[in-house]
Structure formats: structure tokens, C-alpha cells
Coordinates of C-alpha atoms and ligand atoms in Angstrom, one line a residue:
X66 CA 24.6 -8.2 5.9
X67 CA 21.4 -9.7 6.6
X68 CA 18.6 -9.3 4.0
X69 CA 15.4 -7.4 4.3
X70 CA 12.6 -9.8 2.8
X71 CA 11.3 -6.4 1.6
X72 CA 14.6 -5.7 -0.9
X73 CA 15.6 -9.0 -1.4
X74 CA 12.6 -11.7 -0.3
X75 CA 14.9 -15.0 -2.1
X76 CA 13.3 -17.6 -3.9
X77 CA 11.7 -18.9 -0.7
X78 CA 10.0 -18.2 3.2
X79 CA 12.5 -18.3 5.4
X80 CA 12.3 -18.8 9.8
X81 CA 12.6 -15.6 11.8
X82 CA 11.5 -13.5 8.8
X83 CA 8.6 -11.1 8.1
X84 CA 5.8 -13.4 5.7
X85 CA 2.5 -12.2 4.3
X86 CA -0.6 -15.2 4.8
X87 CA -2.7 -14.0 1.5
X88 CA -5.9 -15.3 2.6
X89 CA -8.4 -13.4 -0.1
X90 CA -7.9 -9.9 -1.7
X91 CA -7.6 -7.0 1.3
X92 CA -7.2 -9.8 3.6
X93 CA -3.5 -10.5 4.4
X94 CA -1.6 -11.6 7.2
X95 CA 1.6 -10.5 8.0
X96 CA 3.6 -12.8 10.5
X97 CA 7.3 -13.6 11.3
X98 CA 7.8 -17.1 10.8
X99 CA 9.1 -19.0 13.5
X100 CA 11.7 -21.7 13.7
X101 CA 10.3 -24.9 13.1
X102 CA 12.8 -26.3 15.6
X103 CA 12.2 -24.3 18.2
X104 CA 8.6 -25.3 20.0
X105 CA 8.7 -22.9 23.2
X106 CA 5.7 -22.4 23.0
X107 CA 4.9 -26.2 23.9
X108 CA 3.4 -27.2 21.3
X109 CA 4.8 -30.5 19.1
X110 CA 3.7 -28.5 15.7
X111 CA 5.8 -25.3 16.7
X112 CA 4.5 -21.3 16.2
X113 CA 0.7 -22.0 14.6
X114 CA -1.0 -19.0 13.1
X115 CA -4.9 -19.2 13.0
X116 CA -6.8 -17.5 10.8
X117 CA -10.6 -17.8 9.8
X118 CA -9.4 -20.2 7.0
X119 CA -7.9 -22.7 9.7
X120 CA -4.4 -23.2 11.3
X121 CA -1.1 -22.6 9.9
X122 CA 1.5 -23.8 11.8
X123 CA 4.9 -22.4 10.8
X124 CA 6.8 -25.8 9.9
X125 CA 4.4 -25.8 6.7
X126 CA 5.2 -22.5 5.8
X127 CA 9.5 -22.0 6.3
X128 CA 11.4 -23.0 3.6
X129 CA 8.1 -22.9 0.9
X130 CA 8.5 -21.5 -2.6
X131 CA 7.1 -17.8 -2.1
X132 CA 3.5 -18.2 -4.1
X133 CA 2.8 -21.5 -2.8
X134 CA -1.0 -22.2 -1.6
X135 CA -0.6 -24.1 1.7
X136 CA -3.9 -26.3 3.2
X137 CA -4.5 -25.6 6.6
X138 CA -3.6 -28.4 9.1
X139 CA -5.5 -30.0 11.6
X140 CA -4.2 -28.7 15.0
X141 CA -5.3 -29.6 18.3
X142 CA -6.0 -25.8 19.3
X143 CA -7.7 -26.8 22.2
X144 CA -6.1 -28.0 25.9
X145 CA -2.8 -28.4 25.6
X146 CA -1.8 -24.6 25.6
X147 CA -0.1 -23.5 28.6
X148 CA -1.9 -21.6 30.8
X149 CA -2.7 -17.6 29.6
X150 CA -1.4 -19.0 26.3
X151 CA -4.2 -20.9 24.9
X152 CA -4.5 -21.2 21.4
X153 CA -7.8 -20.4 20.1
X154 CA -9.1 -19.5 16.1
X155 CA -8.9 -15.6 15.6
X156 CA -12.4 -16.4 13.9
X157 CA -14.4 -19.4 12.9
X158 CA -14.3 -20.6 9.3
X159 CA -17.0 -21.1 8.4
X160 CA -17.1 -19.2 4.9
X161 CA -13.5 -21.1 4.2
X162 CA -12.3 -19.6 1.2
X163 CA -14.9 -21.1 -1.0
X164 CA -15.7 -18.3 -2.9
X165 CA -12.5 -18.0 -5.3
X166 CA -10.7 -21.7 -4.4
X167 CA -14.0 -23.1 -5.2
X168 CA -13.3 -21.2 -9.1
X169 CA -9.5 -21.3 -9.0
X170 CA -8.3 -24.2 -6.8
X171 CA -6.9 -27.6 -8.0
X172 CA -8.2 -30.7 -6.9
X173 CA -6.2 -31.2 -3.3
X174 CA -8.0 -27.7 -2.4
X175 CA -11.3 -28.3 -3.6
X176 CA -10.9 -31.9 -1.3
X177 CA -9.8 -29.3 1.8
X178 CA -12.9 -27.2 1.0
X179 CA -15.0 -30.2 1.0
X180 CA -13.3 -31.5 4.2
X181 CA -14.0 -27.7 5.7
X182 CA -10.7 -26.9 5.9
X183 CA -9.2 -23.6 3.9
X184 CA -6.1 -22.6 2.2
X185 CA -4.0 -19.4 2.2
X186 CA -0.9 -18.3 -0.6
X187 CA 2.5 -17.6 1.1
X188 CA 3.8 -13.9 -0.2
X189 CA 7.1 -12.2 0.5
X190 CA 6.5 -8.3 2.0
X191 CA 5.8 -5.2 -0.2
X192 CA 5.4 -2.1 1.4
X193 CA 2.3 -2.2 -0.2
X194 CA 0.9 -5.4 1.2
X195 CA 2.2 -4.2 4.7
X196 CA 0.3 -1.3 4.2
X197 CA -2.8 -3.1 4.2
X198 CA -1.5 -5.1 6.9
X199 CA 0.1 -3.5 9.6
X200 CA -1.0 -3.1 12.7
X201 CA -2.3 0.5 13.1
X202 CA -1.2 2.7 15.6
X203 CA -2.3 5.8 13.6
X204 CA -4.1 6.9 10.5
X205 CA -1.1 6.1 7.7
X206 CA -0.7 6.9 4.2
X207 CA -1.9 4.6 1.8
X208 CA -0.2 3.0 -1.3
X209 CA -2.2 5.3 -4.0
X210 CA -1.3 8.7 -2.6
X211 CA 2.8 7.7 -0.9
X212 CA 3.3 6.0 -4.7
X213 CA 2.4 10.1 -6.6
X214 CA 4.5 11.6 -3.4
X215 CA 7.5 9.3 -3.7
X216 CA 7.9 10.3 -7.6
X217 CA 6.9 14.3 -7.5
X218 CA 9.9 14.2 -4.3
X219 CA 11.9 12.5 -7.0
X220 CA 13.6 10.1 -4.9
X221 CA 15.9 8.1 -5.6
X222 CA 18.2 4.7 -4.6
X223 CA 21.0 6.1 -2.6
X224 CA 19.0 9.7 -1.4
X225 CA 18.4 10.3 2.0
X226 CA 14.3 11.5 2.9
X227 CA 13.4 12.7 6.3
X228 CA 9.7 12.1 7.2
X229 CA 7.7 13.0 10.2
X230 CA 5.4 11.9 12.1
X231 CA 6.4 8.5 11.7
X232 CA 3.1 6.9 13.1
X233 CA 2.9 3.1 12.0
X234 CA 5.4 3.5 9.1
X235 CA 3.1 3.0 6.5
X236 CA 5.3 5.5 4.6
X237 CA 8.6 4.5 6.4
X238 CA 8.4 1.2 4.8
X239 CA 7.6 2.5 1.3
X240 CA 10.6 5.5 1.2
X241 CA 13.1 2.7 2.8
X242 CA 12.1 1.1 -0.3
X243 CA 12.4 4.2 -2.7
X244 CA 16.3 4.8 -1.6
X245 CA 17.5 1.6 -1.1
X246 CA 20.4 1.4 -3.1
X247 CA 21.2 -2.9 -3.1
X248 CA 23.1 -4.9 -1.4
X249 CA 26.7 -4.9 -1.8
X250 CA 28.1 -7.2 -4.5
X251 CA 30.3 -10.5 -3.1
X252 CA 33.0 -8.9 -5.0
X253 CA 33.0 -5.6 -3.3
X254 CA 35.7 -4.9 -1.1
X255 CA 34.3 -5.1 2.6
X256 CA 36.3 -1.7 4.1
X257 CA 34.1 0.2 1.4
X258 CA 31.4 2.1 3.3
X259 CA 27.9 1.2 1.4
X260 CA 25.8 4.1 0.9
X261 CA 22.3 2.5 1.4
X262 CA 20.3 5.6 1.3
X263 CA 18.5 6.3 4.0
X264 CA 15.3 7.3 5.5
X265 CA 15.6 9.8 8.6
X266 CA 12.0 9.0 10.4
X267 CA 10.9 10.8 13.7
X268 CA 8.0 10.1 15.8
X269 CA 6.9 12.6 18.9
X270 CA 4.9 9.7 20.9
X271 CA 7.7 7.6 22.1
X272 CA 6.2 4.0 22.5
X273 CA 5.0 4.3 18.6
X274 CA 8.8 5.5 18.2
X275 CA 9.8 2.3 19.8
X276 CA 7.7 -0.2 18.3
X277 CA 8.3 1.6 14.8
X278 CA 12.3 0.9 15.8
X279 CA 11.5 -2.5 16.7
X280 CA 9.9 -3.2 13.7
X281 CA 12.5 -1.8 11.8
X282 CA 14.8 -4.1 13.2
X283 CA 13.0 -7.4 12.5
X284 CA 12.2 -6.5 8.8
X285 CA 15.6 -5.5 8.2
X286 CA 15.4 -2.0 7.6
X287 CA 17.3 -0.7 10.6
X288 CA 20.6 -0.5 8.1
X289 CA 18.6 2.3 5.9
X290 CA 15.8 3.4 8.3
X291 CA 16.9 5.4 11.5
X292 CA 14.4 6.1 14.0
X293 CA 14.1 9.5 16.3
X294 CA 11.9 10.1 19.4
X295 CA 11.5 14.2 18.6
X296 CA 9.1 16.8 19.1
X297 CA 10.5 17.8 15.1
X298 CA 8.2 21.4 16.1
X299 CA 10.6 22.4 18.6
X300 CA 13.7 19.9 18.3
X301 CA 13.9 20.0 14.6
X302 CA 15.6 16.8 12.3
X303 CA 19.3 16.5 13.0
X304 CA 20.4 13.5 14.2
X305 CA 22.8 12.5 17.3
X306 CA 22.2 13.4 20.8
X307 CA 22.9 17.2 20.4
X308 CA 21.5 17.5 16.9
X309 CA 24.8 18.3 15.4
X310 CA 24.6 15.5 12.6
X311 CA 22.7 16.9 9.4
X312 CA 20.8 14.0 7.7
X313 CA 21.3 16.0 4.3
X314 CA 18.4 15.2 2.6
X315 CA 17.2 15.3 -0.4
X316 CA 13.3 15.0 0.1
X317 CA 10.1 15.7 2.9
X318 CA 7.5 14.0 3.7
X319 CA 5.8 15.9 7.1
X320 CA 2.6 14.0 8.1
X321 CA 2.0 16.4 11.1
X322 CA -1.0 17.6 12.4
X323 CA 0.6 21.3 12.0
X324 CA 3.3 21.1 9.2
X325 CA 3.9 24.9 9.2
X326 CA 5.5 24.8 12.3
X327 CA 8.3 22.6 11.5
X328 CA 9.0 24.2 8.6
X329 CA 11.2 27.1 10.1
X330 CA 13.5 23.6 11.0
X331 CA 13.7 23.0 7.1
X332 CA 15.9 25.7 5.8
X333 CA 19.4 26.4 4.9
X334 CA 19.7 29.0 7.2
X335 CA 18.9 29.7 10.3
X336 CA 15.0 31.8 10.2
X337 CA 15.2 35.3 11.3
X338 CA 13.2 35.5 14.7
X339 CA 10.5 37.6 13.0
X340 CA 9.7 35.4 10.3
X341 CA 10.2 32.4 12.7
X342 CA 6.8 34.0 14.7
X343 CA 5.1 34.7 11.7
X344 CA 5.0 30.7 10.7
X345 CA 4.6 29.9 13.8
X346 CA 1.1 32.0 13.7
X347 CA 0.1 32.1 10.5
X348 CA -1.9 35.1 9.4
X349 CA -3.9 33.1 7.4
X350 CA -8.0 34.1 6.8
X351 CA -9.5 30.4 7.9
X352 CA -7.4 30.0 11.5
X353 CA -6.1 26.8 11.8
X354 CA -8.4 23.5 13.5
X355 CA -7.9 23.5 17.0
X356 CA -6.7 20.6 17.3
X357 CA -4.1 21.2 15.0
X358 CA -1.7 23.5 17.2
X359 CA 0.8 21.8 19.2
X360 CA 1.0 21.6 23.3
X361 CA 4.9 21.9 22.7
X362 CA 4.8 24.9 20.3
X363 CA 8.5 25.9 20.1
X364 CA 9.4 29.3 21.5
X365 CA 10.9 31.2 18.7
X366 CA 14.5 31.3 18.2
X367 CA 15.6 34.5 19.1
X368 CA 17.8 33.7 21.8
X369 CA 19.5 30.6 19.8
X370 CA 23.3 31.7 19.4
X371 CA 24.5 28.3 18.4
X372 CA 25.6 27.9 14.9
X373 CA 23.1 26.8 12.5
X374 CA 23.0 23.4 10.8
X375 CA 20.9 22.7 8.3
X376 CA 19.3 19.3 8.0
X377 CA 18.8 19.5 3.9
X378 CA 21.6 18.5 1.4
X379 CA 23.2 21.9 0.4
X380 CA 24.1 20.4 -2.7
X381 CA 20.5 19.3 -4.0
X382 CA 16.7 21.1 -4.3
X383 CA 15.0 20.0 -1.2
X384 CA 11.6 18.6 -2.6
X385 CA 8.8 18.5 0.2
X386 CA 5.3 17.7 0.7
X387 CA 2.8 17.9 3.5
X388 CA 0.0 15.6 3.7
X389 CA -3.1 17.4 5.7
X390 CA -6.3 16.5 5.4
X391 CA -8.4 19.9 6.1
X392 CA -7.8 22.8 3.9
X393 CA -7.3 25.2 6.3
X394 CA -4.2 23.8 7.4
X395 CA -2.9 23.8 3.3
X396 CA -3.4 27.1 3.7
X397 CA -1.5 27.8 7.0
X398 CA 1.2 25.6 5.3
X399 CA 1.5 27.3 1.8
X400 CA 1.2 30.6 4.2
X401 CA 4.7 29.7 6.0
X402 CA 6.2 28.4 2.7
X403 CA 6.1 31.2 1.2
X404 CA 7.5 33.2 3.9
X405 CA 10.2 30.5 3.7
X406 CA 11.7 30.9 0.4
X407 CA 9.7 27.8 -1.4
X408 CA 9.0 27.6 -4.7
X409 CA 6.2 26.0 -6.9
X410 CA 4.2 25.4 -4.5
X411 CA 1.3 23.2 -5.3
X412 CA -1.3 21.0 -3.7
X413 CA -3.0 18.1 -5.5
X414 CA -5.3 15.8 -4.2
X415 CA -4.9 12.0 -5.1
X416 CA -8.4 10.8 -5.6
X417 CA -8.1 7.2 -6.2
X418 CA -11.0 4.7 -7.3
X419 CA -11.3 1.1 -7.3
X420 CA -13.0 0.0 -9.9
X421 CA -14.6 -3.1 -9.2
X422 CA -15.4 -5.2 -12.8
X423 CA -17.4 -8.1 -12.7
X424 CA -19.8 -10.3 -15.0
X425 CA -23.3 -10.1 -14.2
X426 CA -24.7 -13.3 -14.8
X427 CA -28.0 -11.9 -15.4
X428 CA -27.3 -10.4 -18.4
X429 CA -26.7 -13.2 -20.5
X430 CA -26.7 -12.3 -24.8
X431 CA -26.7 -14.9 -26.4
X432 CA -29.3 -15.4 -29.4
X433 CA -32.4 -15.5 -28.3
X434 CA -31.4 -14.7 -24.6
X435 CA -30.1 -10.5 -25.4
X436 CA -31.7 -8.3 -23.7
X437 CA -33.0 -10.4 -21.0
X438 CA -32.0 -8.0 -18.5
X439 CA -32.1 -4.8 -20.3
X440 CA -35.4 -3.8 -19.6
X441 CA -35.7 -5.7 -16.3
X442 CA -37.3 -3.4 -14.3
X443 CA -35.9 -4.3 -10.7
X444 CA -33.4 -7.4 -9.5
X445 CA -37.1 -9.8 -8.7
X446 CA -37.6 -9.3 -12.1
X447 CA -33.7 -9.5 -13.4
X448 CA -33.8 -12.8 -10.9
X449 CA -36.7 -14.4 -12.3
X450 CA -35.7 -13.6 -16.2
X451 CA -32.4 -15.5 -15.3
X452 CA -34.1 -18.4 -13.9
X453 CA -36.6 -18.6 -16.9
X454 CA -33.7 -18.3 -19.0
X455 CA -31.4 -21.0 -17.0
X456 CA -34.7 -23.3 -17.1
X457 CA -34.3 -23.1 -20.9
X458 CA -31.1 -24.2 -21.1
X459 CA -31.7 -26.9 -19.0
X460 CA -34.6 -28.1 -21.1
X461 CA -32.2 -27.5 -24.0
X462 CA -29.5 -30.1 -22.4
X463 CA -31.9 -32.6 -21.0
X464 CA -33.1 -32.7 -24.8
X465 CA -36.6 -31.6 -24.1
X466 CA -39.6 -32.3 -26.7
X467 CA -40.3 -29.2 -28.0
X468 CA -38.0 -26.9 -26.4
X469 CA -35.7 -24.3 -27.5
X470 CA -33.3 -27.3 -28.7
X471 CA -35.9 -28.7 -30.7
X472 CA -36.6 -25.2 -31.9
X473 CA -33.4 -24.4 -32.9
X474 CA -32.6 -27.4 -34.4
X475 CA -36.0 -26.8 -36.5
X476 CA -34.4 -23.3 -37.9
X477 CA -31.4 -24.7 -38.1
X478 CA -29.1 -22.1 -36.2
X479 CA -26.6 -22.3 -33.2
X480 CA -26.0 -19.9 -30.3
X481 CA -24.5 -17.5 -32.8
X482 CA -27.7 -17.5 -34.9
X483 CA -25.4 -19.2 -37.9
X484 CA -27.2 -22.0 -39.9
X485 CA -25.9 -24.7 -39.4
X486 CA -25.6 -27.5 -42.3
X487 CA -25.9 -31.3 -42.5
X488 CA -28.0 -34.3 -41.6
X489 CA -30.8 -33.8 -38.6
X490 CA -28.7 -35.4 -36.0
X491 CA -25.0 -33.7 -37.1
X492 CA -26.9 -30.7 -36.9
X493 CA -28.2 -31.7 -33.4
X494 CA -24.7 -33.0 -32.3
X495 CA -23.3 -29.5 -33.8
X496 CA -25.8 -27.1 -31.8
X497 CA -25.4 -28.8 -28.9
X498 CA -21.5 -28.6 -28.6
X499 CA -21.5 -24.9 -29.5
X500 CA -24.5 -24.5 -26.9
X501 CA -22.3 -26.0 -24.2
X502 CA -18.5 -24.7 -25.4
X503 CA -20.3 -21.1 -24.9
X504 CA -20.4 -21.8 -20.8
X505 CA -23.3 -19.6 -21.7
X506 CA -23.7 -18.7 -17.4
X507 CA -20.2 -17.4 -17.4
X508 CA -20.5 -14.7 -20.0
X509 CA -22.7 -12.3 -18.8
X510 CA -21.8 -8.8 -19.4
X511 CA -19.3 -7.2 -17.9
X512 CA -19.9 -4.6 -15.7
X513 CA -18.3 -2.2 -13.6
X514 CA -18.9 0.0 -10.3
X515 CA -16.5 2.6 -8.7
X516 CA -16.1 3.9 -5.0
X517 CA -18.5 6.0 -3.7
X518 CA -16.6 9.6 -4.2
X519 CA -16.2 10.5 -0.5
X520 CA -14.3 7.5 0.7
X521 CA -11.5 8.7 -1.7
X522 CA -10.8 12.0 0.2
X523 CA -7.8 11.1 2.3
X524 CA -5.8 14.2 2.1
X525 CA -4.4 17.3 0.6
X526 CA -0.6 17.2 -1.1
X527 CA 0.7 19.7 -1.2
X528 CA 4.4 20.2 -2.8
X529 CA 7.5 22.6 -2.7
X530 CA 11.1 23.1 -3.7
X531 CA 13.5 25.0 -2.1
X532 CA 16.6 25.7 -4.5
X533 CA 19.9 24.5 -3.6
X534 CA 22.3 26.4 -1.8
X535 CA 24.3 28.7 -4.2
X536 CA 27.5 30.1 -2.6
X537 CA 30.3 32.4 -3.5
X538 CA 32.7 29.0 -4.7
X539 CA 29.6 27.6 -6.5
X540 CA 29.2 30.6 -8.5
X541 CA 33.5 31.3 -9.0
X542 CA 33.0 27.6 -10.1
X543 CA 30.1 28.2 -12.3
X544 CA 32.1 31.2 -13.8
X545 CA 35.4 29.7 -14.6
X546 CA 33.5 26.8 -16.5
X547 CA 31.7 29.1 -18.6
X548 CA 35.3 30.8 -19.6
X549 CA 36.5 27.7 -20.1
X550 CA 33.8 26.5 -22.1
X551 CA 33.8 30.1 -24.3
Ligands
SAM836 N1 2.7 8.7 8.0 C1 2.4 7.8 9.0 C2 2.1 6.4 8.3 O1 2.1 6.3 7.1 O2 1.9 5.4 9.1 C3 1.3 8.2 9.9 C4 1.5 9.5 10.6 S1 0.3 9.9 11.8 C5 -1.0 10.4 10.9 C6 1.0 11.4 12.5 C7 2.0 11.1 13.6 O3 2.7 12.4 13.8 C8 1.5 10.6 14.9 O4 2.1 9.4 15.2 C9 2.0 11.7 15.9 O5 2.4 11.2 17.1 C10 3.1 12.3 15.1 N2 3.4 13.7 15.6 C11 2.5 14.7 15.9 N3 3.2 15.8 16.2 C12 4.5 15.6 16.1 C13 5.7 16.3 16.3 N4 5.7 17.5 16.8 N5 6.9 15.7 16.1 C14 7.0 14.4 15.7 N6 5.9 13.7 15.5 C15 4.7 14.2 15.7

């Protein structure tokens, strides 16, 4: 079996695998390493990726501890690509990854940054770093609201989710994930069938169907990830060519612009033709956006004499959730839920912050320094406090005459405002080292800022069950246990 570098990433990057270039927070690149060996491309180096912190080529990266920082290389980007092939950098570098490497990096970085060269760290896939990755072909769920919708559909390693539209499987890659169930074990016999879990994914626009396939295939998801060019509106979710395979599964997600309409699909048995058209046009009191309604609205199923099939587990609750982002289609969807036999239905919203938490240099409080910035009036003013303050300090190192060393050297106190004992120049010696062991410019205050609210709003949630299926042999079951138990 091969390994997905999602499940199972090994100790290190390996060639012809899927590798995330970290180059700062929210910037990552994801890019399937090349085989060193293999130069087709005509170049001596191999596959190069450029990014604005310089050239990676792929023979620096394949076969690296997964963490490592990697220095860009010098690489001739310039004539000798073949022709409609030539290399060039995505962007210039010209703010190389200063701004943290010139804080966190060790001395070989800092001697790239000087030499204006930049650095990146080598990461193995999450679905959450792909998210912020991935090419986008469509809007896609993000990690903060498919995270709350993966645990409230309780699944599980080993269930089986359908999810549609599958768009630029944002959410594929995160349920694949969810039911994965491991690898099989050296010591497990070969002839046993592994039960992987699975994610059932269908997609209406047929290239993004391909590509998604595709890229199931070359992160190594195609053994739990099966990919389905449907109109799921009129076609439904069983699998094979004439629909007759149930995926059985245990969970929902629809992503659709008009959820209630696949929802007569979702059922354990086939809808009556009467309720089928009343889902189908929900009566509800805001009509749904326009551009919500399907061009392939399914014709109702009146006529539909072959047997029913049911593409939920009979055995299991089907958990669902829809994720819309305009009200009125929550409402057309809680509308044909209903109708449907659903139970606790609810929608949340996920509003997720960031929180960004910094020190603000200004705002230094140290004795005889608090309260520089709190009555600043505006950031001049904060600015020009700081300087006066940093021009202080500086007198204060450079062992002015009369300055604030001198002064507190007179009273006798450090930065704490302690007094501080002994002979004029212990005392001096003393100050000074606490002055300095303070890195008084790197504890401002710490302050934080959220998100603006309306960047939070991606969508509404909104979440059902539909009981198992209880038949006559469950309940003759269910009966005898309880006279056995009595
Ligand atoms: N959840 C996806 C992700 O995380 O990347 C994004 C889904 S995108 C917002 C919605 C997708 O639904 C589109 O790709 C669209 O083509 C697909 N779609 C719309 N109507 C459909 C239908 N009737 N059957 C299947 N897919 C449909």
C-alpha cells in the first residue's frame, strides 16, 4: 500500500510526494517533490521551485528531516530553460524573510539574509495547511468551521461520509482524514479486506471532478476517497454506473448552492411524489436566492418504479449538515427537513477570530518609564515618547554625566525601583546588569487585536439526524433480549 503523506508523512520528504514550502505564517507552498534523478526538465539542478524567498530546487529538499529550514540556492533561472519553459521567480525577494529569521534564525540563516538570499521550513501535509494552500477552484470550507462539522457528524476512523459539491476538496481532504482507519499492520494477513473508511465525494462540474480525482491520486487518498461526476439533485449518491451500490453512510456534508433539493436522495425510503414536490419548492416565506435553484432541477419521482436504494447506513443515525451562506436558503433547507423525517435540527454559526497578540514596544513599564504611552494622545506622540525614552537608555549605557544612570545610581535603585546596597561602583556594576538583563525594548506590553466581525461570516450550519432504520427483525430482536434479560 502506498502511504498518503497526509496519514502517515514518515520521518522525512520523500520524491514524488505532496510537501508543504512553509515560507511565513499563511504563506505555504504545497509542491510534489520531484525526483532528484530525473532532470527532464533540462536543467542540471533538477525540478526548482521559486518562491519570493529564492529558489528551491528539489534535490535540497527529498530525503530532508520534515521541519528542516532549507537556504535557498543560487540557480541560474535565467537562459538555459527550454523554450515556453523558462524559469523565472514567482516574485522578487526583496523583503526575504527578514522579518522573523532575522529574530529566530541561527547563524547560517542570518549569513543568507545578509547575502539576500531567504529560507523556507519543509512540512509534511495537513488537511489544514492544504486548506490554506490549495489551489482554488471554488469557495471551500475552511479549517475552523469543517473541524465543529466533523465532530457534531460524529465521524469516525472506519465510517463512510458522503459530501457534495466537492469543489477543491478543502473538506474532502479533512473527512479522508476523519475516517481513515490506518494502515494495515505487517502482520496482518494480506487476503483480509481493509476497511479504510471512506469518503463518497461528488462534484457536478466535471473538470473540478477530474482534477479533484487526480489529486486524490497523487496524495494518496484514492484508496479512501472516491470521486463521482453527479448532478447529486437529480442523480442522487449511489455509486457504480447504474447507481445500484449504496455508499451506506454514516454522515453529510452537502455544500450546495440548494441543499433542499438533494435531500429527497437522503432517505431510507423512497419520497412519496408529493412530498418529493414540496422540497423541491419549498413553501418557505423568504423565497430562495435566485441563483440558488438549479438549471437541472430533478423532475419528481413519480414515475420511478425501480426499487429504492438507499444511500445511508440502515444500521446507524444518519448525521447531516448543510453549509449555506444566506439565510434564506437555512430556511428552505430546515423547510424540506422537516418534511423529511429529520430530527434536531439546528443551525449554528462558527464565528471564528484570530486574535492577533503582540508586544507594543511603545509601552515600555519599567520604573521610571510606566505610563509612557498611556496617556499618549496619538501614535506622533506614542512615537516620540519612545524615542525620548530609547534616548534615555542610551545615555544610561553610554554612561552619560548626569543622566538617568547617574540618577539612579544617586538614589540608589535598579529597574525594579529596589535599593540596591554596596560600594558606589558595585552599585553601578549592579544597576547596570539588571538595566540590560531586562532587554527593557522587548517587554512592552502585550497587546491584542481581533478580526474585524464581518470577515468571520462564512456560513450557516445547519445540523440533523435522521434515526436509524427500525424494522420488524430489529424490534423481534430488541424483544427477545429484553425477555431474556427479564
Ligand atoms: N466544500 C468544497 C471545498 O471545501 O472545497 C467547496 C464546494 S463549492 C462551494 C460548491 C460545489 O458544488 C461547486 O464545485 C459546484 O460545482 C458543486 N455543485 C453545485 N451543484 C451541484 C450538484 N447539483 N451536484 C453536485 N455538485 C454540485
Amino acid at each position: 500500500t502506498r502511504h498518503s503523506p497526509f496519514f502517515n508523512p514518515g520521518e522525512t520528504a520523500t520524491a514524488e510526494s505532496l510537501a508543504i514550502l512553509h515560507l511565513r505564517r499563511d504563506q505555504l507552498v504545497p509542491v510534489i517533490l520531484s525526483d532528484p534523478t530525473n532532470n527532464a526538465d533540462g536543467y542540471a539542478e533538477g525540478a526548482v521551485t521559486n518562491t519570493r524567498f529564492g529558489s528551491f530546487p528539489h534535490s535540497t529538499l527529498v530525503n530532508l528531516p520534515w521541519g528542516s529550514q532549507v537556504l535557498a540556492s543560487k540557480v541560474d533561472t535565467g537562459s538555459r530553460g527550454r523554450k515556453g519553459n523558462k524559469r523565472k521567480r514567482d516574485e522578487t525577494d526583496s523583503d526575504a524573510n527578514t522579518p522573523t529569521g532575522g529574530r529566530e534564525a541561527g547563524e547560517d540563516v542570518k549569513t543568507a539574509i545578509a547575502a539576500g538570499s531567504g529560507f523556507i521550513h519543509l512540512l509534511p501535509p495537513t488537511p489544514e495547511s492544504w486548506t490554506v494552500s490549495l489551489p482554488h477552484r471554488t469557495q471551500v470550507v475552511y479549517t475552523p468551521d469543517y473541524s465543529y462539522v466533523l465532530q457534531r457528524l460524529r465521524v469516525r476512523p472506519g465510517q463512510t461520509i458522503i459530501e457534495a459539491g466537492a469543489g477543491s476538496g478543502s473538506f474532502t481532504h479533512a473527512s479522508a482524514r476523519a475516517v481513515f482507519n490506518g494502515y494495515p499492520s505487517a502482520s496482518e494477513p494480506a487476503q483480509k479486506k481493509r476497511k479504510y473508511g471512506r469518503v463518497c465525494s461528488f462534484e457536478y462540474h466535471e473538470p473540478r471532478a477530474n482534477t479533484l480525482r487526480g489529486e486524490m491520486t497523487a496524495h494518496g487518498l484514492d484508496d479512501v476517497v472516491t470521486v463521482t461526476h453527479r448532478d447529486v439533485y437529480a442523480d442522487g449518491f449511489n455509486l457504480g454506473e447504474d447507481k445500484s451500490e449504496s455508499p451506506k453512510a454514516n454522515a453529510v456534508f452537502l455544500d450546495l448552492p440548494a441543499p433542499w433539493l438533494a435531500l429527497k436522495h437522503l432517505s431510507r425510503r423512497r419520497v412519496p411524489p408529493k412530498t418529493a414536490q414540496a422540497v423541491t419548492h419549498p413553501e418557505t416565506e423568504s423565497p430562495a436566492p435566485e441563483n440558488t435553484t438549479s438549471s437541472s432541477t430533478p423532475t419528481t419521482t413519480s414515475q420511478d418504479t425501480s426499487p429504492f436504494i438507499s444511500p445511508l447506513n440502515p444500521k446507524t443515525p444518519t448525521y447531516l449538515c448543510t453549509f449555506s451562506p444566506c439565510i434564506e436558503q437555512v430556511t428552505a433547507t430546515t423547510a424540506a427537513l422537516r418534511r423529511l423525517g429529520w430530527t434536531e435540527i439546528e443551525m449554528v454559526e462558527v464565528q471564528h477570530k484570530r486574535v492577533e497578540v503582540r508586544r507594543e514596544r511603545i509601552g515600555l513599564h519599567e520604573e521610571g518609564l510606566r505610563g509612557v504611552n498611556s496617556s499618549a494622545a496619538n501614535v506622533a506622540e506614542a512615537v516620540g515618547r519612545l524615542r525620548e525614552v530609547e534616548g534615555r537608555f542610551k545615555e544610561w549605557n553610554e554612561g552619560p554625566k548626569d543622566g538617568s544612570q547617574a540618577q539612579a545610581l544617586k538614589v540608589g535603585r535598579g529597574p525594579d525601583g529596589k535599593s540596591v546596597g554596596g560600594s558606589k561602583a558595585e552599585r553601578l556594576a549592579k544597576i547596570k546588569e539588571e538595566f540590560e538583563s531586562r532587554k527593557i525594548y522587548k517587554e512592552g506590553r502585550l497587546v491584542h487585536r481581533t478580526e474585524n466581525e464581518i470577515k468571520t461570516h462564512t456560513s450557516y450550519l445547519t445540523f440533523a439526524i435522521l434515526p436509524r432504520e427500525w424494522t420488524e427483525e430489529d424490534e423481534e430482536q430488541c424483544r427477545k433480549k429484553w425477555v431474556a434479560d427479564a
